[in-house]
Short mmCIF file of C-alpha atoms in Angstrom, two decimals:
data_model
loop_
_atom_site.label_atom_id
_atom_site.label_comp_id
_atom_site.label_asym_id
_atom_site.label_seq_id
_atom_site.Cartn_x
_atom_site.Cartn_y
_atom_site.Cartn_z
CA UNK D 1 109.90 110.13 117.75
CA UNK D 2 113.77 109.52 118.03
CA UNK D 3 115.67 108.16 120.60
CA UNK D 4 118.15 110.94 120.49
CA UNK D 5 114.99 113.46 121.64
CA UNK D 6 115.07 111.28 125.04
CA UNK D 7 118.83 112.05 125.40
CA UNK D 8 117.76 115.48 125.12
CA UNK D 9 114.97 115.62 127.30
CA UNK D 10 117.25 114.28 130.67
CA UNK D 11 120.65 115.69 129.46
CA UNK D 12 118.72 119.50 129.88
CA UNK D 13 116.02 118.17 132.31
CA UNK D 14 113.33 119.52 129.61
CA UNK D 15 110.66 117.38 130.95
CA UNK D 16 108.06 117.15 134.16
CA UNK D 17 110.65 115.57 136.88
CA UNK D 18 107.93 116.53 139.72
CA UNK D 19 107.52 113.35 141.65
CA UNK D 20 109.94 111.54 139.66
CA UNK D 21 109.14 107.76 140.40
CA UNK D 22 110.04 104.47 138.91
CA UNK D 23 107.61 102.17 137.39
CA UNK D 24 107.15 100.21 140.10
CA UNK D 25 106.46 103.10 142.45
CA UNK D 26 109.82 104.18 144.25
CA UNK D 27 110.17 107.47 144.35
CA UNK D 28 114.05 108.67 141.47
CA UNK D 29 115.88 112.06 142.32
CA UNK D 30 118.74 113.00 139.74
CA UNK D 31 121.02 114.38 141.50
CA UNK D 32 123.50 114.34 138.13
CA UNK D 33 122.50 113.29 134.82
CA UNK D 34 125.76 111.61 133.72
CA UNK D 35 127.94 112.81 130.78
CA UNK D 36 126.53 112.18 127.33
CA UNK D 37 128.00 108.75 125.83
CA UNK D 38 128.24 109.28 121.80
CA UNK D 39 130.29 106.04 121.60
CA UNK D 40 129.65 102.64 122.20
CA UNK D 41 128.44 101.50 125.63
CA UNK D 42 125.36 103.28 127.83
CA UNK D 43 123.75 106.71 126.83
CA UNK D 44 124.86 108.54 130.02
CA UNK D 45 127.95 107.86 132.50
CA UNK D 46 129.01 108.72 135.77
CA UNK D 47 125.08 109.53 136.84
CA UNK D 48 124.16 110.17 140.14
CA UNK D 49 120.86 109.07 141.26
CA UNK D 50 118.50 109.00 144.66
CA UNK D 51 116.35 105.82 144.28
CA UNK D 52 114.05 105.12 146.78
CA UNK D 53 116.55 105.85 149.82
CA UNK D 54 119.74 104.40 148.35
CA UNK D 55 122.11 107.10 145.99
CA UNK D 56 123.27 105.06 143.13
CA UNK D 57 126.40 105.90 140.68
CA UNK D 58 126.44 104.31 137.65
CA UNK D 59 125.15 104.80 134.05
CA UNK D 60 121.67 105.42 132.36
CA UNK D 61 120.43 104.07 129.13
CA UNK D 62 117.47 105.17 126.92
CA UNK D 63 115.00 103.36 124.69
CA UNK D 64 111.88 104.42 123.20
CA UNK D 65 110.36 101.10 124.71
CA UNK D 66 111.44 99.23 127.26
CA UNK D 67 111.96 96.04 125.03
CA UNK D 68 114.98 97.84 123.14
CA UNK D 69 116.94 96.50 126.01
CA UNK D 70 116.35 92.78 125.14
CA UNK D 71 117.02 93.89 120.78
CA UNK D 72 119.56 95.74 121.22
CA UNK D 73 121.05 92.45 123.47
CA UNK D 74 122.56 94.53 126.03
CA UNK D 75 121.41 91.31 128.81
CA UNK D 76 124.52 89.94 126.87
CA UNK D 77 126.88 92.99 126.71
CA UNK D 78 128.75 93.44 130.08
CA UNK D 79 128.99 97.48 129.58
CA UNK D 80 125.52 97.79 130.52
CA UNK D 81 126.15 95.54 134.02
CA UNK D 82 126.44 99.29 135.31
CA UNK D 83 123.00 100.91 134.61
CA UNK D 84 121.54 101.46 137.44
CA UNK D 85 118.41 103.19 135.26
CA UNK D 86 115.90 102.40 132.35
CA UNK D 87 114.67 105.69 130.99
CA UNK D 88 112.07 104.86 128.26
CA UNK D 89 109.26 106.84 126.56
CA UNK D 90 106.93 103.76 127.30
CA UNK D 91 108.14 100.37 129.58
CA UNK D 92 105.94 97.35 127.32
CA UNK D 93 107.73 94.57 129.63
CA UNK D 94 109.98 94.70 132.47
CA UNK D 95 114.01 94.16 131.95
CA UNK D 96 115.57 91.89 134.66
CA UNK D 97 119.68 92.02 135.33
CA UNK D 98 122.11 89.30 135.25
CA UNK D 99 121.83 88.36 138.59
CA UNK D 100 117.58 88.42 138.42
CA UNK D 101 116.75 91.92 139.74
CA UNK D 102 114.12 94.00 138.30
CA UNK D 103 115.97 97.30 136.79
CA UNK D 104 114.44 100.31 137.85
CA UNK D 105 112.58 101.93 134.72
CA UNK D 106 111.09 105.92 134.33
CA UNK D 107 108.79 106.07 131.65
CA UNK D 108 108.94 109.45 129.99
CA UNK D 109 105.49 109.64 128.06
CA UNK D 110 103.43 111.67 130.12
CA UNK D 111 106.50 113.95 131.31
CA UNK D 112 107.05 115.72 127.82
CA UNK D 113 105.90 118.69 127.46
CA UNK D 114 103.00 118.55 124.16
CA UNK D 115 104.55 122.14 123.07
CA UNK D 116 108.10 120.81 123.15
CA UNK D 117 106.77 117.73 121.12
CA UNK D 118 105.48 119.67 118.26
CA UNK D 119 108.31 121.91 117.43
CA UNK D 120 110.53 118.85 117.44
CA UNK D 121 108.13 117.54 114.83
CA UNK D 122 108.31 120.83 113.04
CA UNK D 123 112.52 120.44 112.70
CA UNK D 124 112.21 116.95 112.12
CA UNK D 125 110.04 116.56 109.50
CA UNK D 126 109.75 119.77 107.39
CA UNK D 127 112.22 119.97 103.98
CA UNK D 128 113.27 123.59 104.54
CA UNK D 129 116.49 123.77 103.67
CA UNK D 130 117.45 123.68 106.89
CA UNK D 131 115.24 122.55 109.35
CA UNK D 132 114.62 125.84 111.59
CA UNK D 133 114.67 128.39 108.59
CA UNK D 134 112.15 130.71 109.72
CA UNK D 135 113.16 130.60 113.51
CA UNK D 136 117.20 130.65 113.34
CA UNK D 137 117.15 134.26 114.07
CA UNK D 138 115.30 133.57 116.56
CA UNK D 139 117.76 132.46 118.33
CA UNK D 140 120.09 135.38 120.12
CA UNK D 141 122.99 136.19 118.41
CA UNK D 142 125.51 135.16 121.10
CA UNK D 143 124.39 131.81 120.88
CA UNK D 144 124.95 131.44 117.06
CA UNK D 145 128.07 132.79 117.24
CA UNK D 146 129.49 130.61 119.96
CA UNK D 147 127.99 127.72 118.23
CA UNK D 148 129.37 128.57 115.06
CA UNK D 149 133.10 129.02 116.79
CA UNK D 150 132.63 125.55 117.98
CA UNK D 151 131.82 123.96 114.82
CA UNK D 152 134.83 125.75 113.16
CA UNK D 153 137.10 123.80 116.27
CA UNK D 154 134.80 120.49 115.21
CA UNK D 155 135.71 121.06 111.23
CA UNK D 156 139.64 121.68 112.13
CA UNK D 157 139.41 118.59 114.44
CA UNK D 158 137.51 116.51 111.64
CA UNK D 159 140.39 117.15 109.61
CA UNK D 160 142.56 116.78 111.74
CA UNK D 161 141.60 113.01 112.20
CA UNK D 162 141.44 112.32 108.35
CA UNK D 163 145.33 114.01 108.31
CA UNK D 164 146.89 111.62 111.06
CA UNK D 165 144.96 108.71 109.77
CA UNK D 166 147.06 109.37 106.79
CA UNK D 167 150.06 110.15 108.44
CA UNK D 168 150.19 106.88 110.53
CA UNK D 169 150.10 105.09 107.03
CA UNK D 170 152.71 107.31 105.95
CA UNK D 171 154.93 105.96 109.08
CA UNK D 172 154.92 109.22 110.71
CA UNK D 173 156.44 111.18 106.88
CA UNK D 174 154.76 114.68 106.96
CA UNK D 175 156.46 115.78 103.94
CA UNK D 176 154.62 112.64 101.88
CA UNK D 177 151.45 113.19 104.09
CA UNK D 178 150.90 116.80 102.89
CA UNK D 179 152.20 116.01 99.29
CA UNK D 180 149.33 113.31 99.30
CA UNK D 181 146.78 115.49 100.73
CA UNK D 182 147.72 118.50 98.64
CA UNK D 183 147.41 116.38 95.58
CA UNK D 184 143.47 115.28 96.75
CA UNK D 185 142.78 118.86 97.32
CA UNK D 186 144.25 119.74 93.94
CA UNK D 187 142.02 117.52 92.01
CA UNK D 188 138.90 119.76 93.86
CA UNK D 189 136.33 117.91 94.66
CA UNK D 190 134.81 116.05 91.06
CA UNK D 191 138.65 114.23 91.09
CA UNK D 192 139.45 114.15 94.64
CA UNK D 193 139.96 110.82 94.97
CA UNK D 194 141.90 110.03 91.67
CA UNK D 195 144.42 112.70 92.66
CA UNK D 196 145.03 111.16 95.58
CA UNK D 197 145.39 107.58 95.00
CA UNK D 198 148.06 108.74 91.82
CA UNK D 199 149.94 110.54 95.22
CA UNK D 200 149.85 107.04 96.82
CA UNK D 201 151.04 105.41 93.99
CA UNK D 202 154.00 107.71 92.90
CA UNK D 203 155.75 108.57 96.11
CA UNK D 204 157.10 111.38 96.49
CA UNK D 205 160.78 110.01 96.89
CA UNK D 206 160.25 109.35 93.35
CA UNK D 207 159.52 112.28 91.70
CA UNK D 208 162.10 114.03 93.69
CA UNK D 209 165.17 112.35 91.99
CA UNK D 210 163.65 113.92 88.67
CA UNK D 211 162.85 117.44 90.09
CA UNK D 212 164.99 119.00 87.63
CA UNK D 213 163.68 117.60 84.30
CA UNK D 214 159.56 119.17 84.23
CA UNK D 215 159.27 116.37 80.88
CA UNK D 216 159.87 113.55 83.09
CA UNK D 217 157.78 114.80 85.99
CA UNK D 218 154.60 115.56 83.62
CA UNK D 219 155.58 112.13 82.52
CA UNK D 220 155.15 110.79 85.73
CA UNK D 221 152.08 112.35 86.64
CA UNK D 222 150.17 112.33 83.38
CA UNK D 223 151.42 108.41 82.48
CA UNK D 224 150.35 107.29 86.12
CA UNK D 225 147.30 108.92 85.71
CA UNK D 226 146.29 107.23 82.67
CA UNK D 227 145.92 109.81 80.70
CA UNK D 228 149.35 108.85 77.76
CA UNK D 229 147.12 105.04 77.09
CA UNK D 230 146.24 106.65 73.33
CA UNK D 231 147.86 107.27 69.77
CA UNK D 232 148.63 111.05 69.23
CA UNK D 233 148.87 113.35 66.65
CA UNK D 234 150.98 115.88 68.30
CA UNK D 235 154.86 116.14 69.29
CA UNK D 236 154.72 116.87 72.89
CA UNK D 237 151.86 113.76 74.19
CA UNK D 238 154.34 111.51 72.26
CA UNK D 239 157.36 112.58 74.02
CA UNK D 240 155.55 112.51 77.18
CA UNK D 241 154.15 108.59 76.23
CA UNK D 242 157.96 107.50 75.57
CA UNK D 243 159.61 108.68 78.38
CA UNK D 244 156.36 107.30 81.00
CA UNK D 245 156.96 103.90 78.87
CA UNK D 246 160.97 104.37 80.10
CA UNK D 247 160.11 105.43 83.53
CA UNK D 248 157.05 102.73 83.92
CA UNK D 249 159.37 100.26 83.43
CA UNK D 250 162.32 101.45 85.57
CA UNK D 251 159.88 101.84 88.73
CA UNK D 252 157.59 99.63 87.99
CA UNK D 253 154.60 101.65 88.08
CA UNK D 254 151.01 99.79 86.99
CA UNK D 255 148.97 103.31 85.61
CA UNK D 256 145.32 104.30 86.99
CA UNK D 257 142.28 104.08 84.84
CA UNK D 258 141.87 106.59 82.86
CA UNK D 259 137.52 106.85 83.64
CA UNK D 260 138.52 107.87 87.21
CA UNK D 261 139.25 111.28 85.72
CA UNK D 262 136.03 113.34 85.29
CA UNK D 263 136.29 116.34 82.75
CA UNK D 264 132.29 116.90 82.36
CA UNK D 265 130.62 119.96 83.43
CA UNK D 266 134.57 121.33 84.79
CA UNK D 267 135.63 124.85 83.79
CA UNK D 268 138.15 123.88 81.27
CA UNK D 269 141.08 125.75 83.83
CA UNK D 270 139.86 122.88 86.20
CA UNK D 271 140.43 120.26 83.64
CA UNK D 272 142.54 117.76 85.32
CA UNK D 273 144.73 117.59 82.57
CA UNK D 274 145.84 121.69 83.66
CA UNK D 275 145.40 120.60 87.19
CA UNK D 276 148.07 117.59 86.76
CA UNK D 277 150.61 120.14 84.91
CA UNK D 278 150.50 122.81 87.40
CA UNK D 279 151.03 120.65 89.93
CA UNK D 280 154.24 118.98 88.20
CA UNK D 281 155.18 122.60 87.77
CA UNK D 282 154.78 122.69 91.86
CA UNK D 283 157.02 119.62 92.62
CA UNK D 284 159.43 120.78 90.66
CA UNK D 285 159.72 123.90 92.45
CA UNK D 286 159.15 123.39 95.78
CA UNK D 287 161.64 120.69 97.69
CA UNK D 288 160.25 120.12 101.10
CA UNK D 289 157.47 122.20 100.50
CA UNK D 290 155.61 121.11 103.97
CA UNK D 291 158.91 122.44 105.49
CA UNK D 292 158.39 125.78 103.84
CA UNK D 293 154.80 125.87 104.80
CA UNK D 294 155.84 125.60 108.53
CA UNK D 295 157.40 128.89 108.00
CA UNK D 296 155.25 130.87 106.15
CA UNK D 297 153.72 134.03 108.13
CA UNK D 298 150.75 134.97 105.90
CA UNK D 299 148.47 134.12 102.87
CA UNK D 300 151.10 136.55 100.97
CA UNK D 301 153.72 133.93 101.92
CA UNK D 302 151.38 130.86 100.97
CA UNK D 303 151.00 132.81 97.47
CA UNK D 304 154.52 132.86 96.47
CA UNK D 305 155.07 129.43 97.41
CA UNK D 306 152.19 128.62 95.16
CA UNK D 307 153.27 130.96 92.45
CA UNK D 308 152.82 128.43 88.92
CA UNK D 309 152.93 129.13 85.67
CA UNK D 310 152.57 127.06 82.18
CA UNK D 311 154.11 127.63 79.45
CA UNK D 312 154.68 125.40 76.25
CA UNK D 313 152.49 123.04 75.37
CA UNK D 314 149.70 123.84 78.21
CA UNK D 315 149.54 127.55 76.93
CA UNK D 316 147.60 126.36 73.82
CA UNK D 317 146.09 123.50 75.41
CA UNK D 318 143.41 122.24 77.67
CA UNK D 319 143.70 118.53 76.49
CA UNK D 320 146.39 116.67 74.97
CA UNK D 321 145.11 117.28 70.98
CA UNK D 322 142.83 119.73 71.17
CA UNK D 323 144.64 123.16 70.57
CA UNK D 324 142.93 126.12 71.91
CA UNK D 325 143.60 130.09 71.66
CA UNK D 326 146.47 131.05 73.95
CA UNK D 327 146.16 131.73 77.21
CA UNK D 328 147.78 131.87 80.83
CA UNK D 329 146.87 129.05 82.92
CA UNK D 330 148.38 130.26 86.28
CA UNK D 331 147.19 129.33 89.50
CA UNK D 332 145.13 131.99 90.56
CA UNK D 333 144.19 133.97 94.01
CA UNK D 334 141.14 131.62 94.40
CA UNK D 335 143.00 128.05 93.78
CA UNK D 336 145.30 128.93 96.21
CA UNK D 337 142.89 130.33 98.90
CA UNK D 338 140.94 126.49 98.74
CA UNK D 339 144.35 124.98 98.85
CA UNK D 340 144.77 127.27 102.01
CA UNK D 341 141.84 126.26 103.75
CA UNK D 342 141.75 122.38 103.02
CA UNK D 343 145.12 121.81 103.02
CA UNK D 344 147.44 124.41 104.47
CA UNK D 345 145.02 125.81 107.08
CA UNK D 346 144.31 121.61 108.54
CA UNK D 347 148.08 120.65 108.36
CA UNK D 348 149.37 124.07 110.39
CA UNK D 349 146.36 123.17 112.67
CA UNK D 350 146.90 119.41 113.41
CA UNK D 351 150.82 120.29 113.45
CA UNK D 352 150.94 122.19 116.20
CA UNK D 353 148.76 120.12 117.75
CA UNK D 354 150.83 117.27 117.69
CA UNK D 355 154.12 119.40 118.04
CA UNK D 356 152.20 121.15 121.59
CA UNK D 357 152.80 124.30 119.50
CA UNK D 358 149.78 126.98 119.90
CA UNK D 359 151.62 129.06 117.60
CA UNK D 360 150.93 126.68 114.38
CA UNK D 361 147.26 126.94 115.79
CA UNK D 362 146.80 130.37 116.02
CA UNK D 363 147.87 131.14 112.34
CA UNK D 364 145.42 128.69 110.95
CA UNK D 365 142.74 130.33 112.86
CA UNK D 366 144.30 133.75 111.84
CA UNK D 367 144.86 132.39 108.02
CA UNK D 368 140.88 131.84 108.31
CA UNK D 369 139.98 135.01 109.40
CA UNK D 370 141.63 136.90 107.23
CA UNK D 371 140.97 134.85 103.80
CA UNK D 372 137.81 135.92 102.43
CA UNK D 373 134.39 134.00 102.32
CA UNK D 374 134.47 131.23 100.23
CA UNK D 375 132.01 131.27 97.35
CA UNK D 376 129.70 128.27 96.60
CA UNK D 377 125.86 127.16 96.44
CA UNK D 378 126.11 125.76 100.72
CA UNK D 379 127.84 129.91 101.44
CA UNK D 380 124.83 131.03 98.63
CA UNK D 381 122.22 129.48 100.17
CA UNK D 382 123.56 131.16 103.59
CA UNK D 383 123.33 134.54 101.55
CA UNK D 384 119.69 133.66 101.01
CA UNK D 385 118.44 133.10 104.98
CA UNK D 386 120.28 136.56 105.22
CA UNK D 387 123.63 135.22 106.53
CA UNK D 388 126.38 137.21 105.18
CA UNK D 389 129.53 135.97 106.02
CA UNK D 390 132.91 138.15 106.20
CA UNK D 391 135.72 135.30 106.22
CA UNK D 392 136.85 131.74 105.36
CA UNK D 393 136.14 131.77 109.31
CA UNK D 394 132.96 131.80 108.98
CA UNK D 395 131.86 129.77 105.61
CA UNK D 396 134.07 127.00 106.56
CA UNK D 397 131.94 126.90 110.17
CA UNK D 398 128.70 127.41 107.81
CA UNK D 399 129.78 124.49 105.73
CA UNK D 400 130.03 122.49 108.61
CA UNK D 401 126.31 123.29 110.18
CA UNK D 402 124.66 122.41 106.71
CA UNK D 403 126.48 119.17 105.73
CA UNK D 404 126.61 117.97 109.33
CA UNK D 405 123.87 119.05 111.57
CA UNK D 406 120.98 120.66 109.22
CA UNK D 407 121.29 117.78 106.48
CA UNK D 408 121.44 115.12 108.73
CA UNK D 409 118.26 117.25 110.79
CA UNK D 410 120.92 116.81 113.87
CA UNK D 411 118.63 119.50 115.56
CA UNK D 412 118.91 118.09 118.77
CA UNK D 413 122.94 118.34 118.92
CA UNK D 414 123.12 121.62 117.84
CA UNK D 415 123.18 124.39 119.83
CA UNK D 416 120.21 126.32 117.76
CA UNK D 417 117.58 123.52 117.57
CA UNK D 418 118.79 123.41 121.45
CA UNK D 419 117.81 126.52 121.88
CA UNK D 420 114.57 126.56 119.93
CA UNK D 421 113.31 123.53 121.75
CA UNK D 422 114.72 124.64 125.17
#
C-alpha cells in the first residue's frame, strides 16, 4: 500500500469514521478535512477537528506507520509545529511534539474497507495498458468528460509553465521566446532538444539583419547546427561552408555537435536537414512572426503564415550529397497542425493569460476544437479501448491521462480511478 491511498481515504471520507477515536482513546470528529497539500509541508491544511472536547484548526499529516514522522525528520521541520493530527495505517511508536506532548494519532487499518483494498490492488499492480481498462466505461460518461476538460486546462497550464520559464530567461522577449520554442517544436520530438539549443545559440536579432539573403540564413542554421564540419562534393554545401566560416567568425558563433542530430528511423521529409531549410525559409519570411500570430483568427490564418516552400538545392535533396528524385518538400497540413497545437495553441493560451485577455484563451481552446485528432500510437491505443476522439481537443486531453496519470498508475488523482474506488 501507498501513502497517497491514505490521502484518499480522509480527503473523500472512504473509510469506517464510526466512533472515530485516537489511539489513546479520545474520542476525533472531522468536522473539515483540510485542503489537499501537493507541495512541501503537511498532507492536509486548514483542517478542522473535534478532539476529545476541544475543536482544533490546524493541519493533518499521513504515514503508513507512525515512525515516518521521526524518517521523514519532521520533529526538526517547523511546518509540521501545526499538526494537530497523526493519521497512519498502523501507529508502531508514539510521536511526541516539540514542547513534549503526545500527538494525537488515528490508525486507519481496521477502518478500510477490504473491497476498497482490492480494487486499489487491481489498478495498482496490473500492466494493462492503463490501469482500469476493462472498467473505464464503467465510469458514467459525465464524469469522463469533465475529467478529460480538466486535464486539457492541466496540459495548457503545463505548458504554460515551461513557456514563461523560458520567457523570464528571455528577459520578458516574446518574439525570441516563441522563435525558440517554435524551433524545439520544429525539430518534432527525436530532435527537440537540438533545435532548440541552436535557437538559444543564434538569437534571433541575428538572423534578422540577414533576412533578405536565404544563403546566409541556411548558413546560419545549417553551420550552427553542425551539419557544414565535412568536405563536399557538391556546389551548394560548399557555398553554404564558406559563408558559415565568414559569418562564424564575424559573430563568434562556437557550432553544435553534429551527433545531437538524429536522422535514424525519420521519414526522410522529417530529416532535420529539410526541417532546418524550411525553417530558414520561415525566418526569412515572417518578421515578427509572434506579432502576426497574435492576430491570426483561424487555422486558415495559421496556414498562410506557415505557407513554405523549397526550391533549389532541397528539391533534389534530403541530405547534403545524396541527390534524390525531385520532389516538393512543402510544409504540409499536418506539420502545421502539430506546430498549432504545441506551439501556437500554448503561446495564444499563456498570452492572454498574462495579458488578462480571455479572448487569446478562447481561440486556443477554439483552435483545439476545431483541428482534427491528432494521429499517433498514445491516440491509437485510445482507438483500441473504443475511444474515438473527434478533435485536437480531445487527443491532446488523452495524451495527457496516459503519460501523466495511467503511466505513472496516478489512479488515485484521477477522477476515474476516483470513481472506481469511490
Amino acid at each position: 500500500m501507498k501513502e497517497d491511498l491514505l490521502h484518499f481515504l480522509w480527503r473523500f471520507r472512504r473509510f469506517d469514521h464510526s466512533a472515530l477515536s485516537t489511539t489513546e482513546g479520545e474520542p476525533v470528529e472531522i468536522l473539515q478535512p483540510g485542503t489537499h497539500n501537493t507541495h512541501a509541508g503537511p498532507d492536509f491544511s486548514n483542517a478542522r477537528l473535534k478532539i476529545g472536547s476541544t475543536v482544533w484548526a490546524g493541519n493533518v499529516e499521513m504515514h503508513l506507520h507512525s515512525s515516518g514522522w521521526l524518517q521523514h525528520k519532521h520533529q526538526d521541520d517547523r511546518a509540521y509545529d501545526n499538526v494537530i493530527l497523526h493519521v497512519v495505517l498502523e501507529e508502531d511508536q508514539p510521536v511526541l511534539r516539540a514542547d513534549g506532548s503526545r500527538l494525537p494519532c488515528l490508525e486507519m487499518k481496521n477502518r478500510i474497507p477490504p473491497k476498497l483494498i482490492g480494487s486499489y490492488q487491481k489498478l495498482l499492480h496490473n500492466e494493462h495498458w492503463i490501469p482500469c481498462q476493462h472498467q473505464f466505461y464503467e465510469v458514467p460518461e459525465m464524469t469522463r468528460s469533465l475529467w478529460l476538460d480538466r486535464l486539457l486546462v492541466e496540459r495548457l497550464e503545463q505548458k504554460t509553465a515551461a513557456i514563461l520559464h523560458t520567457l523570464q530567461a528571455n528577459k520578458g522577449n516574446w518574439e525570441e521566446t516563441f522563435y525558440q520554442i517554435l524551433a524545439r517544436n520544429f525539430g518534432l520530438k527525436i530532435n527537440a532538444e537540438p533545435f532548440e539549443m541552436l535557437a538559444q545559440s543564434l538569437p534571433q536579432n541575428i538572423l534578422a539583419k540577414h533576412r533578405d539573403n536565404l544563403l546566409q540564413l541556411e548558413a546560419f542554421l545549417f553551420g550552427q547546427a553542425g551539419l557544414l564540419g565535412q568536405d563536399f562534393g557538391e556546389a551548394y554545401p560548399n557555398r553554404l561552408q564558406s559563408e558559415f566560416g565568414f559569418l562564424q567568425k564575424k559573430y563568434a558563433l562556437t557550432p553544435l555537435n553534429s551527433a545531437a542530430w538524429k536522422f535514424l528511423r525519420l521519414h526522410p521529409a522529417n530529416f532535420p536537414t529539410i526541417r532546418l531549410a524550411q525553417f530558414a525559409r520561415l525566418v526569412q519570411q515572417s518578421a515578427h512572426l509572434f506579432s502576426k500570430i497574435l492576430e491570426v483568427k483561424s487555422q486558415a490564418d495559421i496556414e498562410s503564415l506557415f505557407e513554405v516552400k523549397l526550391d533549389g538545392y532541397w528539391l533534389t535533396h534530403y541530405t547534403f550529397g545524396n541527390e534524390s528524385p525531385k520532389k516538393n518538400k512543402s510544409l504540409g497540413k499536418d506539420a502545421v497542425r502539430l506546430l498549432t497545437i504545441n506551439t501556437i495553441v500554448p503561446f495564444l493560451f499563456v498570452y492572454g493569460s498574462q495579458q488578462g485577455n480571455q479572448d487569446f484563451k478562447d481561440l486556443a481552446i477554439s483552435l483545439l476544437e476545431r483541428l482534427p485528432a491528432e494521429r499517433n500510437a498514445i491516440i491509437m491505443g485510445w482507438q483500441r479501448l473504443g475511444m474515438e476522439a473527434k478533435s485536437a481537443y480531445q487527443t491532446q486531453a488523452l495524451l495527457q491521462l496516459k503519460n501523466v496519470y495511467c503511466d505513472r498508475k496516478r489512479c488515485l488523482e484521477c477522477a476515474v480511478g476516483g470513481a472506481i474506488l469511490k
